[in-house]
């Protein structure tokens, strides 16, 4: 049977809108991620003080802020279904693939909003020039997708486990570390005034990792979701 | 009866052979293999460090395959096997990390300096540890098997990145691995003999240990079944 795209997209949209509405009413995840980003940024910025920091260092600091803020918000996405006991209803009304994609889209949106808020603030706080803004945006976008994918699949893994908070960080760290490592080195290039020949290989590595991770997550999600 | 006797004798001979060759490899590494030009005595760690690194990845691969088998068949036995493979994997991962750190102290002057190779082996260690952290956090047996199988597979897709991609993107001081970009083996024949024997015999040792663990798991299961029958 050929895949029908329209109903699939429609289903994803309905589920995505449900999460969005829920979020707009409670604003729990939004508040958490924005405040967490602000707190991490303050901690980093304050401890560095007025030292002149090299671009390489700034790239690493930026991704530390991003990754830790993301980790604080992702864990909640499936947990809230378990807590509200709506997970079983969700299983009845939608296919696993659509559920995963809807949750994933929500996480991507959440992280993108956080990036729109954090990155300008970060650049302002450390008062430096980004030499290649286009490259930075591309890196952030691919990193965003990678982090959201890893966050979504790990979130469903831990929704049933005990001691979730600590477990989420422990489990997701090895999976999203490749994203972080490549993103840091790509961001270094974007922050420097030097030529950007090496950027292509970094971006290819990141893109391929994103694709592999998303495909694997889509395939594996069904095994966790249906029991 | 005769058949089991032959089988037992074969197993005994195999174990004896494994024991003898393992000792030969240790002796060979110190007394038979010559030192290549410019290399110091401490490079002999190579005969133990590289095979353990190889087994770390092999154990992880086997655990991923076994996890896949579990998800396919939903037989608890596969899950127990996968956990056993990972337990051995974490052991060899520790050996690799420690021998590597010892070598680094002798060669680079510090036990640890976040060389890309050191980073990747450390991340592997973290993945293994996270796998067992997940297992201990889930109470329900079926849930535990399912979740840890998915995690093993998910983590496994990051392994090629750490082993093959990251150390090649970033400059590393680590000596070229056997599968290097020039596709050349930088060892003379005597070194190669010892090295390949070591690789083979370590793999055999690992498979033997894994087999032993699997037998224990099966025996455990039988005992449980019998106990249930008596009740």
XYZ file of C-alpha atoms in Angstrom:
458
model
C 0.000 0.000 0.000
C 1.502 3.351 -0.916
C 2.062 5.730 1.933
C -0.522 8.463 2.047
C 1.240 11.622 3.042
C -1.643 13.985 3.577
C -3.428 12.111 6.401
C -0.069 11.491 8.019
C 0.803 15.169 8.002
C -2.667 16.031 9.196
C -2.375 13.609 12.104
C 0.992 15.039 13.062
C -0.429 18.550 12.928
C -3.380 17.630 15.164
C -1.107 16.054 17.781
C 1.379 18.889 17.528
C -1.378 21.466 17.990
C -2.626 19.589 21.049
C 0.813 19.812 22.653
C 1.098 23.442 21.642
C -2.281 24.370 23.143
C -1.472 22.496 26.311
C 1.854 24.293 26.519
C 0.303 27.719 25.911
C -2.115 27.096 28.767
C 0.396 25.911 31.324
C 3.652 27.359 29.914
C 5.499 24.824 32.070
C 8.128 23.724 29.538
C 8.556 27.235 28.131
C 9.164 28.751 31.542
C 11.542 25.965 32.479
C 13.671 26.151 29.340
C 13.872 29.959 29.215
C 14.715 30.360 32.865
C 17.183 27.495 32.722
C 18.879 29.061 29.707
C 19.029 32.400 31.507
C 20.438 30.823 34.667
C 23.120 28.859 32.784
C 24.019 31.898 30.736
C 24.303 34.031 33.861
C 26.438 31.418 35.598
C 28.784 31.140 32.622
C 28.905 34.867 31.934
C 29.408 35.785 35.581
C 32.167 33.261 36.173
C 34.043 34.399 33.077
C 33.574 38.050 34.040
C 35.285 40.617 31.856
C 38.094 38.338 30.674
C 38.799 38.412 27.001
C 37.703 34.994 25.844
C 38.997 33.361 22.667
C 36.435 32.389 19.993
C 37.217 28.682 20.500
C 36.287 28.985 24.147
C 33.119 30.928 23.354
C 31.947 28.228 20.964
C 32.287 25.597 23.682
C 30.546 27.785 26.256
C 27.662 28.522 23.892
C 26.989 24.818 23.346
C 27.227 24.043 27.037
C 24.495 26.624 27.655
C 22.379 25.224 24.804
C 22.755 21.546 25.708
C 22.028 21.977 29.403
C 19.005 24.188 28.763
C 17.688 21.661 26.256
C 18.175 18.775 28.682
C 16.053 20.583 31.257
C 13.033 20.767 28.966
C 13.041 17.612 26.843
C 12.466 15.095 29.612
C 8.958 16.378 30.143
C 7.444 15.661 26.728
C 6.367 12.051 27.344
C 6.362 12.270 31.096
C 3.372 14.597 31.030
C 1.358 11.975 29.157
C 2.247 9.389 31.788
C 1.450 11.764 34.631
C -1.890 12.821 33.169
C -2.521 9.152 32.274
C -3.276 10.091 28.698
C -0.588 7.850 27.193
C -3.008 4.970 26.591
C -5.515 7.206 24.832
C -2.735 8.529 22.664
C -1.802 4.963 21.739
C -5.372 4.333 20.630
C -5.870 7.377 18.464
C -2.565 7.659 16.579
C 0.181 5.641 14.972
C 3.572 5.540 16.725
C 5.339 7.294 13.846
C 2.999 10.268 13.928
C 3.209 10.526 17.705
C 6.986 10.545 17.564
C 7.097 13.125 14.782
C 4.588 15.380 16.549
C 6.541 15.243 19.806
C 9.768 15.748 17.899
C 8.366 18.795 16.088
C 7.310 20.236 19.421
C 10.771 19.767 20.860
C 12.363 21.332 17.782
C 10.065 24.347 18.145
C 10.802 24.651 21.855
C 14.542 24.494 21.287
C 14.390 26.923 18.367
C 12.555 29.490 20.506
C 15.156 29.002 23.206
C 17.966 29.509 20.674
C 16.350 32.693 19.335
C 16.408 34.005 22.891
C 19.734 32.657 24.141
C 22.128 33.129 21.229
C 21.672 36.915 20.784
C 21.866 37.279 24.547
C 25.057 35.197 24.601
C 26.629 37.289 21.857
C 25.613 40.451 23.716
C 26.862 39.232 27.074
C 30.294 38.315 25.762
C 30.410 41.264 23.395
C 32.081 39.709 20.364
C 31.651 39.691 16.600
C 30.351 36.695 14.723
C 32.330 36.684 11.495
C 30.129 34.226 9.619
C 26.523 34.622 10.853
C 25.147 32.393 8.070
C 27.362 29.489 9.096
C 26.398 29.977 12.730
C 22.697 29.823 11.878
C 23.170 26.649 9.820
C 25.130 25.026 12.641
C 22.511 26.024 15.194
C 19.735 24.637 13.010
C 21.387 21.244 12.518
C 22.433 21.104 16.167
C 18.873 21.996 17.142
C 17.502 19.051 15.145
C 20.094 16.644 16.505
C 19.523 17.643 20.129
C 15.740 17.515 19.755
C 15.896 14.045 18.175
C 18.113 12.619 20.891
C 16.028 14.359 23.555
C 12.731 12.997 22.234
C 13.794 9.360 21.973
C 15.502 9.368 25.379
C 12.474 11.098 26.918
C 10.249 8.199 25.923
C 12.823 5.717 27.217
C 12.817 7.203 30.697
C 9.073 7.927 30.930
C 8.636 4.523 32.598
C 11.805 4.442 34.643
C 12.370 5.444 38.239
C 14.685 8.354 39.213
C 14.065 10.004 35.862
C 15.760 13.358 36.259
C 19.292 12.112 36.698
C 18.748 9.190 34.354
C 17.711 11.461 31.492
C 21.011 13.348 31.525
C 23.041 10.161 31.925
C 21.319 8.427 29.015
C 21.120 11.330 26.609
C 24.674 12.578 27.071
C 26.420 9.801 25.077
C 23.811 10.013 22.310
C 23.946 13.764 21.831
C 27.655 14.164 22.421
C 28.545 13.654 18.728
C 26.176 16.525 17.901
C 27.800 18.673 20.564
C 31.377 17.859 19.508
C 30.779 18.588 15.835
C 28.636 21.648 16.582
C 31.354 23.147 18.775
C 33.993 22.769 16.109
C 31.649 24.162 13.433
C 30.796 27.130 15.666
C 34.507 27.808 16.199
C 34.821 28.267 12.450
C 31.835 30.618 12.385
C 33.309 32.730 15.181
C 36.745 33.104 13.594
C 37.711 35.532 10.878
C 39.727 32.810 9.078
C 38.618 31.169 5.827
C 35.924 28.552 6.187
C 37.081 25.675 3.966
C 36.698 23.078 6.690
C 33.121 24.010 7.392
C 31.671 21.737 4.691
C 33.019 18.558 6.269
C 31.711 19.537 9.703
C 28.268 20.254 8.314
C 28.195 16.988 6.360
C 29.137 15.050 9.478
C 26.438 16.778 11.492
C 23.776 16.366 8.830
C 24.541 12.669 8.417
C 24.451 12.120 12.167
C 21.092 13.926 12.389
C 19.663 11.738 9.637
C 21.002 8.500 11.133
C 19.731 9.426 14.584
C 16.277 10.441 13.347
C 15.890 7.287 11.243
C 16.999 5.028 14.081
C 14.710 6.825 16.517
C 11.721 6.459 14.204
C 12.422 2.748 13.800
C 13.012 2.127 17.500
C 10.200 4.286 18.840
C 7.566 1.678 18.028
C 9.292 -0.877 20.258
C 9.199 1.412 23.279
C 5.773 2.828 22.681
C 3.804 -0.367 22.062
C 4.028 -2.993 24.741
C 27.104 -41.146 26.913
C 30.055 -41.619 24.592
C 29.122 -38.483 22.700
C 29.177 -36.223 25.771
C 32.536 -37.687 26.705
C 34.055 -36.659 23.400
C 32.474 -33.246 23.747
C 33.861 -32.786 27.246
C 37.334 -33.822 26.138
C 37.203 -31.382 23.249
C 36.131 -28.585 25.578
C 38.973 -29.417 27.945
C 41.483 -29.448 25.089
C 40.145 -26.096 23.898
C 40.534 -24.568 27.340
C 44.054 -25.932 27.674
C 44.986 -24.581 24.260
C 43.548 -21.166 25.103
C 45.538 -21.128 28.336
C 48.769 -22.099 26.611
C 48.440 -19.635 23.740
C 47.515 -16.788 26.110
C 50.744 -17.452 28.005
C 52.692 -17.678 24.759
C 51.318 -14.282 23.725
C 52.456 -12.733 27.008
C 55.915 -14.252 26.635
C 56.016 -13.365 22.935
C 55.068 -9.767 23.592
C 58.033 -9.313 25.933
C 60.718 -11.638 24.560
C 59.973 -12.599 20.974
C 58.695 -9.443 19.294
C 61.494 -6.971 18.549
C 61.124 -3.267 19.139
C 60.655 -1.233 16.016
C 63.112 1.580 15.388
C 62.594 4.555 17.677
C 60.078 2.781 19.861
C 60.552 2.314 23.577
C 59.849 -0.675 25.787
C 56.457 0.646 26.836
C 55.100 0.224 23.297
C 54.711 -3.465 24.113
C 51.392 -2.512 25.695
C 50.111 -2.551 22.127
C 49.783 -6.344 22.219
C 47.210 -6.071 24.993
C 45.713 -2.635 24.520
C 44.615 -2.989 20.892
C 42.975 -6.429 21.317
C 41.002 -5.138 24.331
C 39.893 -2.108 22.331
C 38.785 -4.411 19.538
C 36.833 -6.582 21.978
C 35.187 -3.508 23.511
C 33.669 -2.736 20.128
C 32.987 -6.401 19.331
C 31.117 -6.886 22.625
C 29.093 -3.811 21.892
C 28.255 -5.081 18.418
C 27.231 -8.469 19.780
C 25.110 -6.811 22.483
C 23.390 -4.694 19.827
C 22.646 -7.779 17.709
C 21.339 -9.660 20.758
C 19.190 -6.650 21.689
C 17.773 -6.661 18.185
C 17.017 -10.372 18.590
C 15.186 -9.613 21.800
C 13.029 -6.935 20.167
C 12.246 -9.355 17.348
C 11.391 -12.418 19.416
C 10.578 -10.987 22.873
C 12.338 -13.910 24.537
C 13.858 -12.896 27.858
C 16.878 -15.098 27.211
C 18.170 -12.720 24.518
C 17.946 -9.800 26.907
C 19.980 -11.651 29.512
C 22.557 -12.532 26.842
C 22.785 -8.901 25.725
C 23.354 -7.771 29.310
C 26.074 -10.426 29.667
C 27.825 -9.212 26.500
C 27.697 -5.651 27.804
C 29.095 -6.717 31.174
C 32.105 -8.223 29.441
C 32.305 -5.193 27.173
C 32.577 -2.799 30.107
C 35.365 -4.956 31.564
C 37.421 -4.816 28.365
C 36.603 -1.131 27.974
C 38.116 -0.542 31.422
C 41.207 -2.547 30.484
C 41.584 -0.492 27.305
C 41.195 2.785 29.188
C 43.659 1.858 31.905
C 46.337 0.390 29.610
C 45.909 3.431 27.358
C 46.335 5.797 30.292
C 49.466 3.946 31.433
C 50.938 4.182 27.974
C 49.992 7.872 27.772
C 51.800 8.552 31.052
C 54.966 6.938 29.704
C 54.744 8.438 26.251
C 53.001 11.798 26.633
C 53.812 12.470 30.274
C 50.249 12.517 31.586
C 47.702 9.816 32.306
C 44.863 11.790 30.815
C 44.754 14.771 28.455
C 41.502 14.386 26.464
C 43.119 13.252 23.276
C 40.309 12.394 20.774
C 41.042 8.683 21.236
C 40.837 9.008 24.991
C 37.605 10.934 24.633
C 36.045 8.258 22.464
C 36.970 5.379 24.778
C 35.692 7.384 27.730
C 32.370 8.011 25.979
C 32.096 4.291 25.275
C 32.596 3.685 28.978
C 29.841 6.224 29.697
C 27.488 4.483 27.266
C 28.093 1.125 28.921
C 27.563 2.661 32.353
C 24.370 4.403 31.208
C 23.061 1.069 29.909
C 23.401 -0.483 33.352
C 22.025 2.651 35.052
C 18.917 2.280 32.880
C 18.627 -1.414 33.699
C 18.769 -0.766 37.420
C 16.154 1.999 37.200
C 13.361 -0.075 35.634
C 11.519 -2.473 37.920
C 9.367 -4.432 35.492
C 11.343 -7.193 33.780
C 9.719 -6.887 30.364
C 9.983 -3.090 30.405
C 13.608 -3.296 31.447
C 14.441 -5.675 28.624
C 12.633 -3.572 26.048
C 14.020 -0.201 27.110
C 17.584 -1.380 27.512
C 17.474 -3.156 24.141
C 16.357 0.059 22.470
C 19.040 2.014 24.293
C 21.744 -0.471 23.292
C 20.748 -0.100 19.638
C 20.474 3.676 19.861
C 23.845 4.002 21.557
C 25.363 1.634 19.038
C 24.744 4.029 16.159
C 26.924 6.615 17.878
C 29.807 4.150 18.262
C 31.067 4.405 14.663
C 31.226 8.168 15.153
C 33.399 7.872 18.213
C 35.626 5.087 16.939
C 36.045 6.022 13.302
C 34.918 9.593 12.636
C 35.846 11.787 15.592
C 39.482 10.619 15.971
C 40.022 11.276 12.280
C 38.482 14.746 12.183
C 40.446 16.038 15.143
C 44.174 15.836 15.400
C 45.224 13.039 17.637
C 48.610 12.093 19.025
C 47.493 8.491 19.217
C 49.601 6.186 17.016
C 47.938 5.247 13.749
C 45.509 2.413 14.193
C 45.977 -0.687 12.087
C 43.295 0.431 9.692
C 44.982 3.703 8.799
C 44.592 6.047 5.875
C 47.682 4.731 4.062
C 46.364 1.167 4.412
C 49.827 0.082 5.512
C 50.778 -2.126 8.374
C 53.687 -0.578 10.206
C 54.985 -3.697 11.899
C 57.602 -6.223 10.964
C 56.671 -9.856 10.586
C 57.634 -10.955 14.085
C 55.641 -8.159 15.678
C 52.748 -8.940 13.406
C 52.829 -12.622 14.355
C 52.548 -11.832 18.046
C 49.991 -9.109 17.462
C 47.652 -11.187 15.309
C 47.943 -14.179 17.655
C 47.100 -11.872 20.532
C 44.099 -10.489 18.666
C 42.857 -13.981 17.891
C 43.418 -15.437 21.322
C 41.833 -12.460 23.077
C 38.789 -12.815 20.859
C 38.650 -16.525 21.701
C 38.951 -15.696 25.395
C 36.097 -13.206 25.117
C 33.872 -15.671 23.266
C 34.711 -18.333 25.850
C 33.770 -15.988 28.691
C 30.583 -14.984 26.918
C 29.675 -18.612 26.327
C 30.248 -19.350 29.998
C 27.968 -16.475 31.012
C 25.300 -17.663 28.589
C 25.464 -21.178 30.031
C 25.086 -19.748 33.531
C 22.014 -17.822 32.406
C 20.459 -20.954 30.911
C 21.215 -22.983 34.048
C 19.704 -20.240 36.180
C 16.574 -20.356 34.110
C 16.369 -24.154 34.470
C 16.699 -23.921 38.242
C 13.921 -21.335 38.357
C 11.693 -23.579 36.248
C 12.344 -26.558 38.495
C 11.629 -24.542 41.605
C 8.341 -23.416 40.150
C 7.422 -27.024 39.387
C 8.060 -28.134 42.970
C 5.943 -25.342 44.333
